[in-house]
Amino acid sequence: YNPLKGIHYTDEIRKRSERKFKFTPIGGKERLSPNQVSELLHRAKVYMDFGPHPGMDRLPREAALANCIVITNKEGAANYDKDVPIPSTYKFGTFDVDRIHKLLVGCIGNNGGRDGNCRIGYEARKGDFDGYR
């Protein structure tokens, strides 16, 4: 996650997750080199960004290229498919910690698909982003 954008939302997701997942900030107080950012994203499964999205953001795109599942809000440019062309399932118009947490569990865990669909976990969901890559 980007600790400089929408951190209050990310903190709510982290609290709800009760240490089930490892959340790693990309940068923040400690500046990361472009190589370090790329290495971190290639180890991650999900990238969350609940910031204002004033334009086409680099991090969500780089995360998708690194095979991350990208979860965003619909603020600013993220509301427009041409700027952040990810499936609508992964974009939230209103912040709902329970819905986002349920999606996160479905993306990472192997204990559930989405809305009754039998697709399970990260391996099944990462293909949803092929058009974004």
PDB file of C-alpha atoms in Angstrom:
ATOM      1  CA  TYR A   1       0.000   0.000   0.000  1.00  0.00           C
ATOM      2  CA  ASN A   2       0.999   3.614  -0.448  1.00  0.00           C
ATOM      3  CA  PRO A   3       1.359   5.069   3.073  1.00  0.00           C
ATOM      4  CA  LEU A   4       1.158   8.629   1.749  1.00  0.00           C
ATOM      5  CA  LYS A   5      -2.361   8.261   0.327  1.00  0.00           C
ATOM      6  CA  GLY A   6      -5.570   7.185   2.046  1.00  0.00           C
ATOM      7  CA  ILE A   7      -3.748   5.751   5.052  1.00  0.00           C
ATOM      8  CA  HIS A   8      -6.787   6.110   7.328  1.00  0.00           C
ATOM      9  CA  TYR A   9      -8.675   3.732   5.018  1.00  0.00           C
ATOM     10  CA  THR A  10      -5.773   1.298   4.787  1.00  0.00           C
ATOM     11  CA  ASP A  11      -5.444   1.328   8.576  1.00  0.00           C
ATOM     12  CA  GLU A  12      -9.102   0.251   8.873  1.00  0.00           C
ATOM     13  CA  ILE A  13      -8.463  -2.693   6.540  1.00  0.00           C
ATOM     14  CA  ARG A  14      -5.342  -3.622   8.505  1.00  0.00           C
ATOM     15  CA  LYS A  15      -7.292  -3.589  11.789  1.00  0.00           C
ATOM     16  CA  ARG A  16     -10.065  -5.714  10.288  1.00  0.00           C
ATOM     17  CA  SER A  17      -7.508  -8.241   9.023  1.00  0.00           C
ATOM     18  CA  GLU A  18      -6.254  -8.957  12.552  1.00  0.00           C
ATOM     19  CA  ARG A  19      -2.747  -9.906  11.396  1.00  0.00           C
ATOM     20  CA  LYS A  20      -3.971 -12.478   8.867  1.00  0.00           C
ATOM     21  CA  PHE A  21      -1.967 -10.730   6.150  1.00  0.00           C
ATOM     22  CA  LYS A  22       1.317  -8.871   5.957  1.00  0.00           C
ATOM     23  CA  PHE A  23       0.845  -5.238   4.933  1.00  0.00           C
ATOM     24  CA  THR A  24       3.984  -3.548   3.625  1.00  0.00           C
ATOM     25  CA  PRO A  25       4.163   0.186   2.918  1.00  0.00           C
ATOM     26  CA  ILE A  26       5.764   1.283  -0.330  1.00  0.00           C
ATOM     27  CA  GLY A  27       7.925   4.196   0.744  1.00  0.00           C
ATOM     28  CA  GLY A  28       6.658   6.718   3.257  1.00  0.00           C
ATOM     29  CA  LYS A  29       9.231   7.869   5.792  1.00  0.00           C
ATOM     30  CA  GLU A  30      11.839   5.716   4.090  1.00  0.00           C
ATOM     31  CA  ARG A  31      12.352   6.570   0.421  1.00  0.00           C
ATOM     32  CA  LEU A  32      12.659   3.499  -1.822  1.00  0.00           C
ATOM     33  CA  SER A  33      14.610   3.334  -5.054  1.00  0.00           C
ATOM     34  CA  PRO A  34      12.720   2.358  -8.230  1.00  0.00           C
ATOM     35  CA  ASN A  35      14.352  -1.089  -8.050  1.00  0.00           C
ATOM     36  CA  GLN A  36      13.248  -1.554  -4.435  1.00  0.00           C
ATOM     37  CA  VAL A  37       9.670  -0.590  -5.355  1.00  0.00           C
ATOM     38  CA  SER A  38       9.687  -3.080  -8.229  1.00  0.00           C
ATOM     39  CA  GLU A  39      11.111  -5.864  -6.036  1.00  0.00           C
ATOM     40  CA  LEU A  40       8.507  -5.210  -3.339  1.00  0.00           C
ATOM     41  CA  LEU A  41       5.636  -5.235  -5.836  1.00  0.00           C
ATOM     42  CA  HIS A  42       6.872  -8.476  -7.399  1.00  0.00           C
ATOM     43  CA  ARG A  43       6.722 -10.140  -3.947  1.00  0.00           C
ATOM     44  CA  ALA A  44       3.243  -8.763  -3.207  1.00  0.00           C
ATOM     45  CA  LYS A  45      -0.061 -10.283  -4.223  1.00  0.00           C
ATOM     46  CA  VAL A  46      -2.302  -7.229  -3.707  1.00  0.00           C
ATOM     47  CA  TYR A  47      -1.736  -3.490  -3.988  1.00  0.00           C
ATOM     48  CA  MET A  48      -4.303  -1.216  -2.296  1.00  0.00           C
ATOM     49  CA  ASP A  49      -4.578   2.497  -3.014  1.00  0.00           C
ATOM     50  CA  PHE A  50      -7.363   4.566  -1.459  1.00  0.00           C
ATOM     51  CA  GLY A  51      -5.840   7.974  -2.206  1.00  0.00           C
ATOM     52  CA  PRO A  52      -7.237  10.859  -4.250  1.00  0.00           C
ATOM     53  CA  HIS A  53      -5.792   9.792  -7.675  1.00  0.00           C
ATOM     54  CA  PRO A  54      -5.244  13.263  -9.173  1.00  0.00           C
ATOM     55  CA  GLY A  55      -4.136  11.711 -12.489  1.00  0.00           C
ATOM     56  CA  MET A  56      -2.942   8.434 -13.965  1.00  0.00           C
ATOM     57  CA  ASP A  57      -0.967   7.070 -11.017  1.00  0.00           C
ATOM     58  CA  ARG A  58       2.195   5.102 -11.612  1.00  0.00           C
ATOM     59  CA  LEU A  59       1.975   2.743  -8.615  1.00  0.00           C
ATOM     60  CA  PRO A  60      -1.323   1.006  -9.492  1.00  0.00           C
ATOM     61  CA  ARG A  61      -0.031   0.416 -13.031  1.00  0.00           C
ATOM     62  CA  GLU A  62       3.340  -0.816 -11.840  1.00  0.00           C
ATOM     63  CA  ALA A  63       1.607  -3.097  -9.314  1.00  0.00           C
ATOM     64  CA  ALA A  64      -0.559  -4.644 -12.039  1.00  0.00           C
ATOM     65  CA  LEU A  65       2.514  -5.192 -14.216  1.00  0.00           C
ATOM     66  CA  ALA A  66       4.115  -6.989 -11.255  1.00  0.00           C
ATOM     67  CA  ASN A  67       1.119  -9.398 -11.164  1.00  0.00           C
ATOM     68  CA  CYS A  68      -0.540  -7.732  -8.175  1.00  0.00           C
ATOM     69  CA  ILE A  69      -4.285  -7.560  -7.811  1.00  0.00           C
ATOM     70  CA  VAL A  70      -5.072  -3.831  -7.562  1.00  0.00           C
ATOM     71  CA  ILE A  71      -7.813  -2.559  -5.235  1.00  0.00           C
ATOM     72  CA  THR A  72      -8.690   1.146  -5.366  1.00  0.00           C
ATOM     73  CA  ASN A  73     -11.411   3.618  -4.617  1.00  0.00           C
ATOM     74  CA  LYS A  74     -13.135   5.607  -7.374  1.00  0.00           C
ATOM     75  CA  GLU A  75     -11.743   9.026  -6.482  1.00  0.00           C
ATOM     76  CA  GLY A  76     -10.333  11.230  -9.209  1.00  0.00           C
ATOM     77  CA  ALA A  77      -8.713   9.439 -12.140  1.00  0.00           C
ATOM     78  CA  ALA A  78      -9.417   6.007 -10.605  1.00  0.00           C
ATOM     79  CA  ASN A  79     -13.085   6.542 -11.488  1.00  0.00           C
ATOM     80  CA  TYR A  80     -12.214   6.527 -15.195  1.00  0.00           C
ATOM     81  CA  ASP A  81     -11.477   3.229 -16.899  1.00  0.00           C
ATOM     82  CA  LYS A  82      -9.064   4.856 -19.350  1.00  0.00           C
ATOM     83  CA  ASP A  83      -6.899   6.092 -16.468  1.00  0.00           C
ATOM     84  CA  VAL A  84      -7.160   3.062 -14.160  1.00  0.00           C
ATOM     85  CA  PRO A  85      -8.542   0.255 -16.360  1.00  0.00           C
ATOM     86  CA  ILE A  86      -9.110  -2.424 -13.749  1.00  0.00           C
ATOM     87  CA  PRO A  87     -12.294  -4.490 -13.344  1.00  0.00           C
ATOM     88  CA  SER A  88     -15.055  -2.683 -11.442  1.00  0.00           C
ATOM     89  CA  THR A  89     -15.081  -5.462  -8.821  1.00  0.00           C
ATOM     90  CA  TYR A  90     -11.813  -4.015  -7.514  1.00  0.00           C
ATOM     91  CA  LYS A  91     -12.933  -0.352  -7.396  1.00  0.00           C
ATOM     92  CA  PHE A  92     -14.961   1.004  -4.489  1.00  0.00           C
ATOM     93  CA  GLY A  93     -17.164   4.113  -4.753  1.00  0.00           C
ATOM     94  CA  THR A  94     -17.714   4.202  -1.005  1.00  0.00           C
ATOM     95  CA  PHE A  95     -15.362   2.881   1.600  1.00  0.00           C
ATOM     96  CA  ASP A  96     -16.852  -0.282   3.083  1.00  0.00           C
ATOM     97  CA  VAL A  97     -14.286  -2.032   5.254  1.00  0.00           C
ATOM     98  CA  ASP A  98     -16.255  -5.290   5.358  1.00  0.00           C
ATOM     99  CA  ARG A  99     -16.668  -5.531   1.553  1.00  0.00           C
ATOM    100  CA  ILE A 100     -13.040  -4.612   0.913  1.00  0.00           C
ATOM    101  CA  HIS A 101     -11.814  -7.071   3.541  1.00  0.00           C
ATOM    102  CA  LYS A 102     -13.983  -9.827   2.046  1.00  0.00           C
ATOM    103  CA  LEU A 103     -12.484  -9.106  -1.388  1.00  0.00           C
ATOM    104  CA  LEU A 104      -8.979  -9.113   0.087  1.00  0.00           C
ATOM    105  CA  VAL A 105      -9.577 -12.493   1.731  1.00  0.00           C
ATOM    106  CA  GLY A 106     -10.924 -13.845  -1.558  1.00  0.00           C
ATOM    107  CA  CYS A 107      -7.899 -12.499  -3.438  1.00  0.00           C
ATOM    108  CA  ILE A 108      -5.271 -13.907  -1.123  1.00  0.00           C
ATOM    109  CA  GLY A 109      -6.828 -16.823   0.677  1.00  0.00           C
ATOM    110  CA  ASN A 110      -7.941 -20.085  -0.800  1.00  0.00           C
ATOM    111  CA  ASN A 111     -11.077 -20.139   1.293  1.00  0.00           C
ATOM    112  CA  GLY A 112     -13.516 -18.373  -0.951  1.00  0.00           C
ATOM    113  CA  GLY A 113     -14.366 -16.941  -4.303  1.00  0.00           C
ATOM    114  CA  ARG A 114     -16.442 -13.907  -5.052  1.00  0.00           C
ATOM    115  CA  ASP A 115     -20.191 -13.738  -4.744  1.00  0.00           C
ATOM    116  CA  GLY A 116     -20.755 -17.482  -5.004  1.00  0.00           C
ATOM    117  CA  ASN A 117     -18.361 -17.884  -7.916  1.00  0.00           C
ATOM    118  CA  CYS A 118     -16.133 -20.910  -7.468  1.00  0.00           C
ATOM    119  CA  ARG A 119     -13.007 -19.095  -8.683  1.00  0.00           C
ATOM    120  CA  ILE A 120     -10.659 -19.240  -5.735  1.00  0.00           C
ATOM    121  CA  GLY A 121      -7.798 -17.116  -4.465  1.00  0.00           C
ATOM    122  CA  TYR A 122      -4.963 -15.198  -6.021  1.00  0.00           C
ATOM    123  CA  GLU A 123      -4.137 -17.501  -8.931  1.00  0.00           C
ATOM    124  CA  ALA A 124      -7.684 -17.275 -10.269  1.00  0.00           C
ATOM    125  CA  ARG A 125      -8.076 -13.543  -9.709  1.00  0.00           C
ATOM    126  CA  LYS A 126      -4.771 -12.261 -11.061  1.00  0.00           C
ATOM    127  CA  GLY A 127      -5.987 -13.099 -14.583  1.00  0.00           C
ATOM    128  CA  ASP A 128      -8.666 -10.427 -14.157  1.00  0.00           C
ATOM    129  CA  PHE A 129      -5.878  -7.888 -14.714  1.00  0.00           C
ATOM    130  CA  ASP A 130      -4.437  -9.256 -17.962  1.00  0.00           C
ATOM    131  CA  GLY A 131      -6.037  -6.445 -19.956  1.00  0.00           C
ATOM    132  CA  TYR A 132      -4.441  -3.891 -17.655  1.00  0.00           C
ATOM    133  CA  ARG A 133      -0.968  -5.317 -18.126  1.00  0.00           C
TER     134      ARG A 133
END
